[in-house]
Coordinates of C-alpha atoms in Angstrom, one line a residue:
X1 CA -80.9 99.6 245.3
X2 CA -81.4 102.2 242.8
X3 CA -84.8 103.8 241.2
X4 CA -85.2 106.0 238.0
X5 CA -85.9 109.5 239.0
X6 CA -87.2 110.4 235.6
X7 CA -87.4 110.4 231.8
X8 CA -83.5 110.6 230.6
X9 CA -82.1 110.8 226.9
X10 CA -81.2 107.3 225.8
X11 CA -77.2 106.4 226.1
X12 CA -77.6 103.9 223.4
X13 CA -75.0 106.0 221.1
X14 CA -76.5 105.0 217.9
X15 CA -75.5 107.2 214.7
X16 CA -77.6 109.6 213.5
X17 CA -79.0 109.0 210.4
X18 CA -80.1 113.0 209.8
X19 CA -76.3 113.7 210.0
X20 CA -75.1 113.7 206.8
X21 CA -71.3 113.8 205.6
X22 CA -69.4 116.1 203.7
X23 CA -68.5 114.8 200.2
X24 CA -66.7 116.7 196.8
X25 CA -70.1 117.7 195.6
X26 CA -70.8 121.5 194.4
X27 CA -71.9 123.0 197.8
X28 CA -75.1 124.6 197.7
X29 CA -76.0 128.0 196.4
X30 CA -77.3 130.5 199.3
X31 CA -81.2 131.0 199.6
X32 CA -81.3 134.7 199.3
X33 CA -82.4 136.2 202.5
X34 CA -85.8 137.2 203.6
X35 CA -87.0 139.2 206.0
X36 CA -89.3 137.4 208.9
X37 CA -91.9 139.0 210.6
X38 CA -92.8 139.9 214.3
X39 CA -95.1 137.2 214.6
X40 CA -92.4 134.2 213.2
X41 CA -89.4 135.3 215.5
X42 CA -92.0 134.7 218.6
X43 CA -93.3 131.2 217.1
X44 CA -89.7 130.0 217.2
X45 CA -89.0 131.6 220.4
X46 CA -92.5 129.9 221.4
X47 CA -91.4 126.8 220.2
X48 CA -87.8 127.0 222.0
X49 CA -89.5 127.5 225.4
X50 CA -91.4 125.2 224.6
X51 CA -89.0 122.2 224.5
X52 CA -86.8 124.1 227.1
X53 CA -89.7 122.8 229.7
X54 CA -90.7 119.3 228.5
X55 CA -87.0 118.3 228.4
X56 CA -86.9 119.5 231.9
X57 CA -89.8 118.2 233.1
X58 CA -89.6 114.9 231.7
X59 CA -92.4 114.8 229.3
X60 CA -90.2 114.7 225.8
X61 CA -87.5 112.5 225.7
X62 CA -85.1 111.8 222.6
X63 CA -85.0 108.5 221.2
X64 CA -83.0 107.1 218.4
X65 CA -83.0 103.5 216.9
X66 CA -80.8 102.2 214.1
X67 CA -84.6 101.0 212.7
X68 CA -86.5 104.4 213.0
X69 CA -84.0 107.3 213.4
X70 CA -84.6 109.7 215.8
X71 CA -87.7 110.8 217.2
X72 CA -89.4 112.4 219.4
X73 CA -92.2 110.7 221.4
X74 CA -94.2 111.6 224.5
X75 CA -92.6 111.0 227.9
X76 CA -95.2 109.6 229.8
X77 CA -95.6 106.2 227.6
X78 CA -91.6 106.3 228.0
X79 CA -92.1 106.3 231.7
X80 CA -94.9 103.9 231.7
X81 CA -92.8 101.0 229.8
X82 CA -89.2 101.5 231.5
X83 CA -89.0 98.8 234.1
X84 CA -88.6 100.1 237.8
X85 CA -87.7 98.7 240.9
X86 CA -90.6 97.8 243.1
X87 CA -91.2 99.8 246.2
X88 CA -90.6 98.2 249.5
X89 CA -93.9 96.8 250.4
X90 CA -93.5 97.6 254.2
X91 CA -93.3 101.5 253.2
X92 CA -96.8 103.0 254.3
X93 CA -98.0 105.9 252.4
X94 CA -96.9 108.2 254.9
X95 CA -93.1 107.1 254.4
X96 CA -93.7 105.2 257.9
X97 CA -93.0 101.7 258.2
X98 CA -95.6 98.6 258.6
X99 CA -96.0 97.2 261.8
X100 CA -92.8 94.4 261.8
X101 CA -91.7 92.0 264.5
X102 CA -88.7 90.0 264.7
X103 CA -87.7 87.3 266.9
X104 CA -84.7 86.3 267.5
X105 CA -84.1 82.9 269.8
X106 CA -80.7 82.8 271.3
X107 CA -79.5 79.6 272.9
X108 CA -75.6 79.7 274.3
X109 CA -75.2 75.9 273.1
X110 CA -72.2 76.8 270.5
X111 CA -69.2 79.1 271.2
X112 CA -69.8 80.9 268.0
X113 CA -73.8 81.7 268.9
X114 CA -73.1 84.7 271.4
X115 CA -70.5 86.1 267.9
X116 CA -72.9 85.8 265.9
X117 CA -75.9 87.7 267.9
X118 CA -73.3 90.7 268.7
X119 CA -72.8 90.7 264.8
X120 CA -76.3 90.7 264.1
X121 CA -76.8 93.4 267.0
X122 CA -74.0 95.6 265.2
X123 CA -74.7 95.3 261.9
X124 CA -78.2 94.4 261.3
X125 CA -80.3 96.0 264.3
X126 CA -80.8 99.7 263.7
X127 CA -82.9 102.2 265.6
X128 CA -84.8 103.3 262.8
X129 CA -85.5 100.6 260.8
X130 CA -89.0 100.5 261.3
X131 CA -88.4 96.6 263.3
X132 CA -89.5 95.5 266.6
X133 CA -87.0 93.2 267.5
X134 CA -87.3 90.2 270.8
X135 CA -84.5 88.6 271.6
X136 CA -85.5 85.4 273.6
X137 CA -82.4 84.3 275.5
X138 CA -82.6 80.6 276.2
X139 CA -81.9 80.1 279.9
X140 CA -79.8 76.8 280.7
X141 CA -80.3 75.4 284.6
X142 CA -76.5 75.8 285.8
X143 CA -74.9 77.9 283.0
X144 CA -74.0 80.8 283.7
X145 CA -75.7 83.9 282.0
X146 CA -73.9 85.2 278.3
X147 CA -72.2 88.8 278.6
X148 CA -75.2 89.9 276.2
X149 CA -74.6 92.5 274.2
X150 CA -76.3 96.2 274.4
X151 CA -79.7 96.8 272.0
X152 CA -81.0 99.7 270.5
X153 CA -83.9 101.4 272.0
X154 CA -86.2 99.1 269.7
X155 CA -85.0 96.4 270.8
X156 CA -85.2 94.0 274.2
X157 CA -84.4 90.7 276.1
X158 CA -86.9 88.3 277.6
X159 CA -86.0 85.0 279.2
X160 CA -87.1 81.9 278.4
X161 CA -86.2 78.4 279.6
X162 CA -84.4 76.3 276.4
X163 CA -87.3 73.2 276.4
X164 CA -89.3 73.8 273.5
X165 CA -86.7 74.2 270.7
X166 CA -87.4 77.5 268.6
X167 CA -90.8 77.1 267.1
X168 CA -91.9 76.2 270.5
X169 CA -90.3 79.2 271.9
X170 CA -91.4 81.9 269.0
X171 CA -95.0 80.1 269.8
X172 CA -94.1 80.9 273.4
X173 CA -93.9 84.3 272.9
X174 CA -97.1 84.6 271.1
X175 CA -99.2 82.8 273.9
X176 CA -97.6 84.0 277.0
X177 CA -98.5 87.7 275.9
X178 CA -94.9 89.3 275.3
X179 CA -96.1 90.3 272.2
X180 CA -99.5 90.4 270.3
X181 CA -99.5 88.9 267.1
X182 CA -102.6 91.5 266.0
X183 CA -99.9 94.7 266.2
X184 CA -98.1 93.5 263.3
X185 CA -98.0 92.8 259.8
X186 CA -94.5 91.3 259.0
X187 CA -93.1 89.0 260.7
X188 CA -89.3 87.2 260.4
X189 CA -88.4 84.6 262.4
X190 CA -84.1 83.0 262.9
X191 CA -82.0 81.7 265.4
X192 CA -78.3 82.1 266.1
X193 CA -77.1 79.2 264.5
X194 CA -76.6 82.2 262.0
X195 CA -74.3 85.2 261.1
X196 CA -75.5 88.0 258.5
X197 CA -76.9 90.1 257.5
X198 CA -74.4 90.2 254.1
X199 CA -75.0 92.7 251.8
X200 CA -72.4 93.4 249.1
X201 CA -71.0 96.9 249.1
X202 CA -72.9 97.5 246.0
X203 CA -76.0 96.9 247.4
X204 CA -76.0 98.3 250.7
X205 CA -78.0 101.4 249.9
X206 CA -81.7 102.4 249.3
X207 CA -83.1 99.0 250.4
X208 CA -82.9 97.8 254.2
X209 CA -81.7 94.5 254.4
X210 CA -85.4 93.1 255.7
X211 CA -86.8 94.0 252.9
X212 CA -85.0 92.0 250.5
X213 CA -87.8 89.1 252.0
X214 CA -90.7 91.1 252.3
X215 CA -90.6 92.2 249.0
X216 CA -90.4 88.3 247.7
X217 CA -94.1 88.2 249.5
X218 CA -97.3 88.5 247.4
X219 CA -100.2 87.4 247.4
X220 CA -99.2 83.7 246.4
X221 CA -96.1 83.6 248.1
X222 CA -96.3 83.5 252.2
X223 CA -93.1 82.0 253.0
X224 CA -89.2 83.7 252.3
X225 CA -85.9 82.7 253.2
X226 CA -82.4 82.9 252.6
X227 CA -82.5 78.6 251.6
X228 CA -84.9 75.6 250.3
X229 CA -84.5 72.0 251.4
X230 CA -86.0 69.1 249.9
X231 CA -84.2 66.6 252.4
X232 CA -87.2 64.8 254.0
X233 CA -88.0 63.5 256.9
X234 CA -89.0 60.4 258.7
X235 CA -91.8 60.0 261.1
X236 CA -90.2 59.6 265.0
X237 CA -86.8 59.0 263.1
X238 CA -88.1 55.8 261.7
X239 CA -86.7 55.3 258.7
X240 CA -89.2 52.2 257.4
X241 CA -92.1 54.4 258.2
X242 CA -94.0 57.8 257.4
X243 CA -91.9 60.4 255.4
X244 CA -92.5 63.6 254.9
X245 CA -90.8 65.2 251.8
X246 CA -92.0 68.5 251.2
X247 CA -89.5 71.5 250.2
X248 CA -89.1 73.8 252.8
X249 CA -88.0 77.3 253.9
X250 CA -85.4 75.9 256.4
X251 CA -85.7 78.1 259.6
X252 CA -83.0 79.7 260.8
X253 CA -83.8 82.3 259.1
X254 CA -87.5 83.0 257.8
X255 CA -90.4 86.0 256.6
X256 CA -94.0 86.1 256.4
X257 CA -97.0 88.0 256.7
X258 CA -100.0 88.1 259.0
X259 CA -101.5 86.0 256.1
X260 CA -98.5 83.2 256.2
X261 CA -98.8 83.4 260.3
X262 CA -102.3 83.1 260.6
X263 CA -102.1 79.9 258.6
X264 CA -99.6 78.1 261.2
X265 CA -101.5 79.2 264.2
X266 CA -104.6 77.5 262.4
X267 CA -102.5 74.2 261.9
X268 CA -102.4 74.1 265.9
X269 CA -98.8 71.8 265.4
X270 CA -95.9 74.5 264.3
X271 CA -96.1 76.4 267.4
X272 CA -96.4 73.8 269.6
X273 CA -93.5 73.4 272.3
X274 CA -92.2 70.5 271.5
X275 CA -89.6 68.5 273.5
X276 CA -88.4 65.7 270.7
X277 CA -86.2 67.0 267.9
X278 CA -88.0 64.5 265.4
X279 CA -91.8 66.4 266.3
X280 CA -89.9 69.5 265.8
X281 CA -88.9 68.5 262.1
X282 CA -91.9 67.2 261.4
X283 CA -94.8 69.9 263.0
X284 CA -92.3 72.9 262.7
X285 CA -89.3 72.4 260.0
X286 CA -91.3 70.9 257.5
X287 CA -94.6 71.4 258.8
X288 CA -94.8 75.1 258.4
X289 CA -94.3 75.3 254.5
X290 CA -96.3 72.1 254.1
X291 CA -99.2 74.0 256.3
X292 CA -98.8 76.9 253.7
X293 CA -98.4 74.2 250.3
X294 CA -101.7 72.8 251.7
X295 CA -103.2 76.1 251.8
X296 CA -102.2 77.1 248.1
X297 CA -99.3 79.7 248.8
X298 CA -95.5 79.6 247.6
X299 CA -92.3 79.3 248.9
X300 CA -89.3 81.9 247.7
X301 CA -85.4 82.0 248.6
X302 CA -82.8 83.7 247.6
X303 CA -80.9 80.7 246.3
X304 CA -79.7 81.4 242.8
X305 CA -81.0 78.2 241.8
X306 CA -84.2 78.2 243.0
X307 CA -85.3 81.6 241.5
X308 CA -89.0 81.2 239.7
X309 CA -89.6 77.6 240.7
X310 CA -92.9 76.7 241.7
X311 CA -92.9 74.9 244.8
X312 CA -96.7 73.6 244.6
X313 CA -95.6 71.9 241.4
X314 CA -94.6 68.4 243.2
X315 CA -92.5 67.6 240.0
X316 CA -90.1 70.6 242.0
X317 CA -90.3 68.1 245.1
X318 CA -87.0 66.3 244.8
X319 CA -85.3 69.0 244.3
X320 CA -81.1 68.8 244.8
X321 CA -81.6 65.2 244.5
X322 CA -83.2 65.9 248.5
X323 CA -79.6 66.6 249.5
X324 CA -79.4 69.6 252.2
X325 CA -77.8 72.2 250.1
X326 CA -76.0 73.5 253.2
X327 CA -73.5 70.7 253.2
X328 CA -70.0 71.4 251.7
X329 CA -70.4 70.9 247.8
X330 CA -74.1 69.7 248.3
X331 CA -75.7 72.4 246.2
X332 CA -75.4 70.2 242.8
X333 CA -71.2 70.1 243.3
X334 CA -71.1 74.0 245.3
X335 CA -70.8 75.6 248.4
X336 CA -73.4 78.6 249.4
X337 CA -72.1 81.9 249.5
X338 CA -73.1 84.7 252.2
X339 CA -73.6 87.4 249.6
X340 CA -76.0 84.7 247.5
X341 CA -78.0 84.0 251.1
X342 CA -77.6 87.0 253.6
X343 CA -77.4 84.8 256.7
X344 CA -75.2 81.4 257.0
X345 CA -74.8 78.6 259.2
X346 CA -71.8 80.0 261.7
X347 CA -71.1 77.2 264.7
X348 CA -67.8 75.7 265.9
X349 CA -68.7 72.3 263.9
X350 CA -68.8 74.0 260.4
X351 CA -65.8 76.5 260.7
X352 CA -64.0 75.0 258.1
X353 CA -66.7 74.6 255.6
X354 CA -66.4 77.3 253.1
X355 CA -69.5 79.2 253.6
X356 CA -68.3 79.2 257.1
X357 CA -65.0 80.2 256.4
X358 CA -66.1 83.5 254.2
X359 CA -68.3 84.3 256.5
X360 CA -65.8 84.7 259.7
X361 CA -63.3 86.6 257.0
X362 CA -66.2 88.8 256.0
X363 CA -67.1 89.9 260.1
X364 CA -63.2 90.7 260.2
X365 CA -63.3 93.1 257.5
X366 CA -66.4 94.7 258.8
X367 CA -65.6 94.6 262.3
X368 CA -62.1 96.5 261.1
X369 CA -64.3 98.9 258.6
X370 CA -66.4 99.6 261.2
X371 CA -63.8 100.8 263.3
X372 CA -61.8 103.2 261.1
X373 CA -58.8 100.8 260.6
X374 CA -60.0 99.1 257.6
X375 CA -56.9 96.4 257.3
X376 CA -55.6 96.2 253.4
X377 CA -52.1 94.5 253.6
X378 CA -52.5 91.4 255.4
X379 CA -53.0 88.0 253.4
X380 CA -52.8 84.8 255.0
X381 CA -52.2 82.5 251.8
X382 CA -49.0 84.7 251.4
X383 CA -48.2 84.3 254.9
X384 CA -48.4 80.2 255.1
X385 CA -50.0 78.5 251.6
X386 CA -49.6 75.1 252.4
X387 CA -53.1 74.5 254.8
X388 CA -54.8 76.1 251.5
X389 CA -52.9 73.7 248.7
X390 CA -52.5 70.6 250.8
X391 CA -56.2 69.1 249.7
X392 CA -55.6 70.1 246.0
X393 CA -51.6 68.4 246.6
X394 CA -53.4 65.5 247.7
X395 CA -56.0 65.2 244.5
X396 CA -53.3 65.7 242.4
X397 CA -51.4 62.8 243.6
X398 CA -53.6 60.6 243.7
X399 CA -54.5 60.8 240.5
X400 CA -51.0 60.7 239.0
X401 CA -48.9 61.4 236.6
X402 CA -50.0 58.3 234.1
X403 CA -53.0 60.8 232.8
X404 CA -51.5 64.2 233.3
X405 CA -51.0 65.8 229.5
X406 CA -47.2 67.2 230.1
X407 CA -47.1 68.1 226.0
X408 CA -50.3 70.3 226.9
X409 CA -49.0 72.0 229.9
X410 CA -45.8 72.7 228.4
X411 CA -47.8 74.2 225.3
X412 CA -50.2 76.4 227.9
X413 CA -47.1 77.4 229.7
X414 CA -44.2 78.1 227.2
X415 CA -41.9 79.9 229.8
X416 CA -41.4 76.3 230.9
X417 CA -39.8 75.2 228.1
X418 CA -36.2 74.7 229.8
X419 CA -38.2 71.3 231.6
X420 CA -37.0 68.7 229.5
X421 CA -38.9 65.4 230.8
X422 CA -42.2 64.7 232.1
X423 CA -41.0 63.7 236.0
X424 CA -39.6 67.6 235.8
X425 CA -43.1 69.3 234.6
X426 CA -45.3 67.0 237.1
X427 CA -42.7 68.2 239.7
X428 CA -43.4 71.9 239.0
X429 CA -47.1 71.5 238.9
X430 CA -47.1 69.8 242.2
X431 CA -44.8 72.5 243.6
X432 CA -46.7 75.4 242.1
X433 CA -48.3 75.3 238.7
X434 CA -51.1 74.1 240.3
X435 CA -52.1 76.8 242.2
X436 CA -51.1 80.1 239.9
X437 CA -53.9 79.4 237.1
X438 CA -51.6 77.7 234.5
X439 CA -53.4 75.5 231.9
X440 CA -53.3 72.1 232.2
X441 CA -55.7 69.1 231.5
X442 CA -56.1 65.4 232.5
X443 CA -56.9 62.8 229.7
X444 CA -58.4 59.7 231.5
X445 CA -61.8 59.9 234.3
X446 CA -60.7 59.7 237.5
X447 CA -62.3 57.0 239.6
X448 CA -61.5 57.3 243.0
X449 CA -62.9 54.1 243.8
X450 CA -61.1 51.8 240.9
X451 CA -58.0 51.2 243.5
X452 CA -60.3 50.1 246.6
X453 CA -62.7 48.2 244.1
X454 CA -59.4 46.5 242.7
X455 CA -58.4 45.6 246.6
X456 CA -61.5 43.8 247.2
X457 CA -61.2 41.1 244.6
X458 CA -58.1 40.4 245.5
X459 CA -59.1 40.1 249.0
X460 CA -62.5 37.9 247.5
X461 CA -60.4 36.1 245.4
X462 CA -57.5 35.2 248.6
X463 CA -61.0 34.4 250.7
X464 CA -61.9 32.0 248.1
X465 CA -58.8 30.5 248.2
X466 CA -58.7 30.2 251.9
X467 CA -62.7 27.9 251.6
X468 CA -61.5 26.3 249.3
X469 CA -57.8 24.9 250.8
X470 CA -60.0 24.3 253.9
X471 CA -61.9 21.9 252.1
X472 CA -59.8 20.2 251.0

């Protein structure tokens, strides 16, 4: 993050209009010269000192517009109207840090869950962060105990049985007294269905990564995370009865504030150790930003999508159709991206989804950035393409050659002008022309279901046939 560390001339560029060009005219005759006094030479000197100081102090500024010219105005209105980043709201006046907790519930259910705590350990834990961090370790009866990794010295373990899914267990650590709510003032909650943080390169200074949520908090909104579902659900899985259909922060990952946890501990139901998944959607999953809707306070996220939506207008309530944007292409016909949402869905179930996929090929660069041998020349498309073009081979084909404009291609792509027929040019694109950017263009829909539909009255037409020789 950056911030504007004072008034600066403006790099707008604009011309000047007090510069005037030379032209043919007579030049001007000389003033004859007169003598100033004492008390003139220290006025301009005055006046040189003068500016000397408010340009370095910030208080005079030049500005020039192609409307106005150049001027000279005041600094401090300058400074007043530039726009500046807001301060990080967990930043005490003292330059300490607010009281902030975070919980983090670790079950070893998934071979990817212990990865992605020792990423989260590495690259988003950090002694001086200003975090209090509890990482609940899900104990399993007859599974053996997780090589954990090592924390920082703000940092610890505790031990908990895995029966109350993880709103029970965050609950858990509330009422059995491992920690008291009353010490803090921010609070984020995730699990380790999850790897991130991912911050971009360009963005990885100034601004820790937790307060990227805490600064989407205010006084109407009580409830941040990285994603927003409106995929409802059903009352004890019953899909005739009671639904509940509320957006909501989904919680592997999630921020509020004493304010935003005081509201679920008043609900009595989010924290409640549950032992059926379906009460666990209902109190916890959807219950917590419903508990908050009720109470008049926003959700945020840092979906692209979502940004400035107001989530207790219940026109927003159906929103992505009340698809799950965290399936592959379910976020209206895209896949979330790690840098968009800091923290992804990581599991052995998922690792081909593309989320999934950047993810792993983000730790690997990190992991080898981290360690001083920063790897530049590998490329495993180069290496073996066909695992990467095979889907897109397999589109293509079945959508044929009947709609494929070969005049166009060949028009888009004139070094292929020694391809003579059509069968040659579909060949190429199939082999490679697909894949390297070339233009090319499809003049027909494609309906993927016009072949199976076409199938099925032929196979209603032969039943019909079949009745009716019966009946005879």
């Amino acid at each position: 993050m950056y911030r504007r560390t004072g008034a600066r001339q403006s790099p707008d560029g604009d011309v000047d209009p007090l510069l005037v060009l030379p032209t043919r005219a007579e030049p001007p005759r000389p003033a004859p010269r007169r003598r100033s006094s004492p008390i003139s030479s220290l006025a301009v000197v005055g006046g040189l000192l003068l500016c000397v100081w408010a340009f370095t102090t910030g208080h005079l500024i030049w500005s020039a517009t192609p409307q106005r010219g150049a001027s000279f105005r005041r600094g401090g209105a300058a400074a007043a109207a530039a726009p500046s980043l807001p301060v990080d709201k967990r930043r005490l006046p003292d330059g300490t840090w607010a009281p902030t907790l975070l919980v983090y519930v670790f079950s070893n259910t998934d071979p990817e869950y212990l990865n992605n705590l020792n990423f989260f350990v590495k690259f988003g834990m950090a002694a001086d962060d200003g975090v209090t961090y509890v990482i609940v370790v899900q104990e399993q009866e007859g599974q053996p105990k997780p090589d954990l990794p090592a924390l920082p010295t703000n940092a610890r373990y505790v031990f908990h049985k895995n029966e109350c899914f993880d709103w029970g267990t965050i609950g858990w650590v509330f009422s059995s007294g491992q920690v008291n709510a009353e010490d803090y003032k921010f609070f984020i909650f995730m699990n380790s269905s999850v790897r991130g943080p991912f911050i971009p390169p360009y963005a990885r200074s100034g601004t820790r990564w937790h307060d990227l949520f805490f600064n989407k908090l205010s006084d109407h909104v009580k409830l941040v995370g990285p994603t927003i579902s409106c995929e409802g659900s059903p009352w004890q899985g019953n899909p005739k009865g009671e639904w509940r259909t509320n957006p909501h922060v989904q919680s592997y990952v999630l921020a509020t504030d004493k304010v935003g946890l005081d509201v679920w501990v008043r609900d009595g139901n989010v924290f409640t150790c549950w032992t059926s998944m379906w009460d666990v959607i209902w109190h916890g999953e959807l219950g917590s930003s419903l508990a908050l809707l009720n109470a008049g306070f926003g959700l945020d996220s840092f979906m692209m999508r979502y940004q400035g939506v107001d989530w207790l207008d219940k026109d927003n309530w159906r929103c992505n159709k009340q698809a799950n944007p965290y399936g592959e292409n379910y976020l209206d016909g895209v896949s979330l991206n790690p840098f968009e949402v800091l923290f992804v869905k990581e599991r052995v179930v998922q690792n081909d989804w593309s989320f999934a996929v950047q993810a792993k090929k983000y730790t690997e660069w990190m992991e080898a950035q981290a360690s001083g041998k920063p790897d530049v020349v590998s490329n495993v498309y180069r290496d073996d393409p066909k695992p990467f073009r095979y889907p897109r081979l397999a589109w293509m084909q079945v959508r044929g050659p009947d709609c494929w404009d070969e005049k166009y291609y060949l028009q888009q792509n004139p070094d292929l002008k020694h391809y003579t027929t059509k069968e040659e040019l579909w060949g190429h694109f199939l082999r490679g022309g697909a894949y390297e950017g070339r233009g090319f263009r499809f003049t027909c829909p494609y309906d993927p279901m016009a072949g199976q539909q076409e199938e099925e009255q032929e196979q209603q037409q032969q039943q019909q046939q079949q009745q009716q020789q019966q009946q005879q």
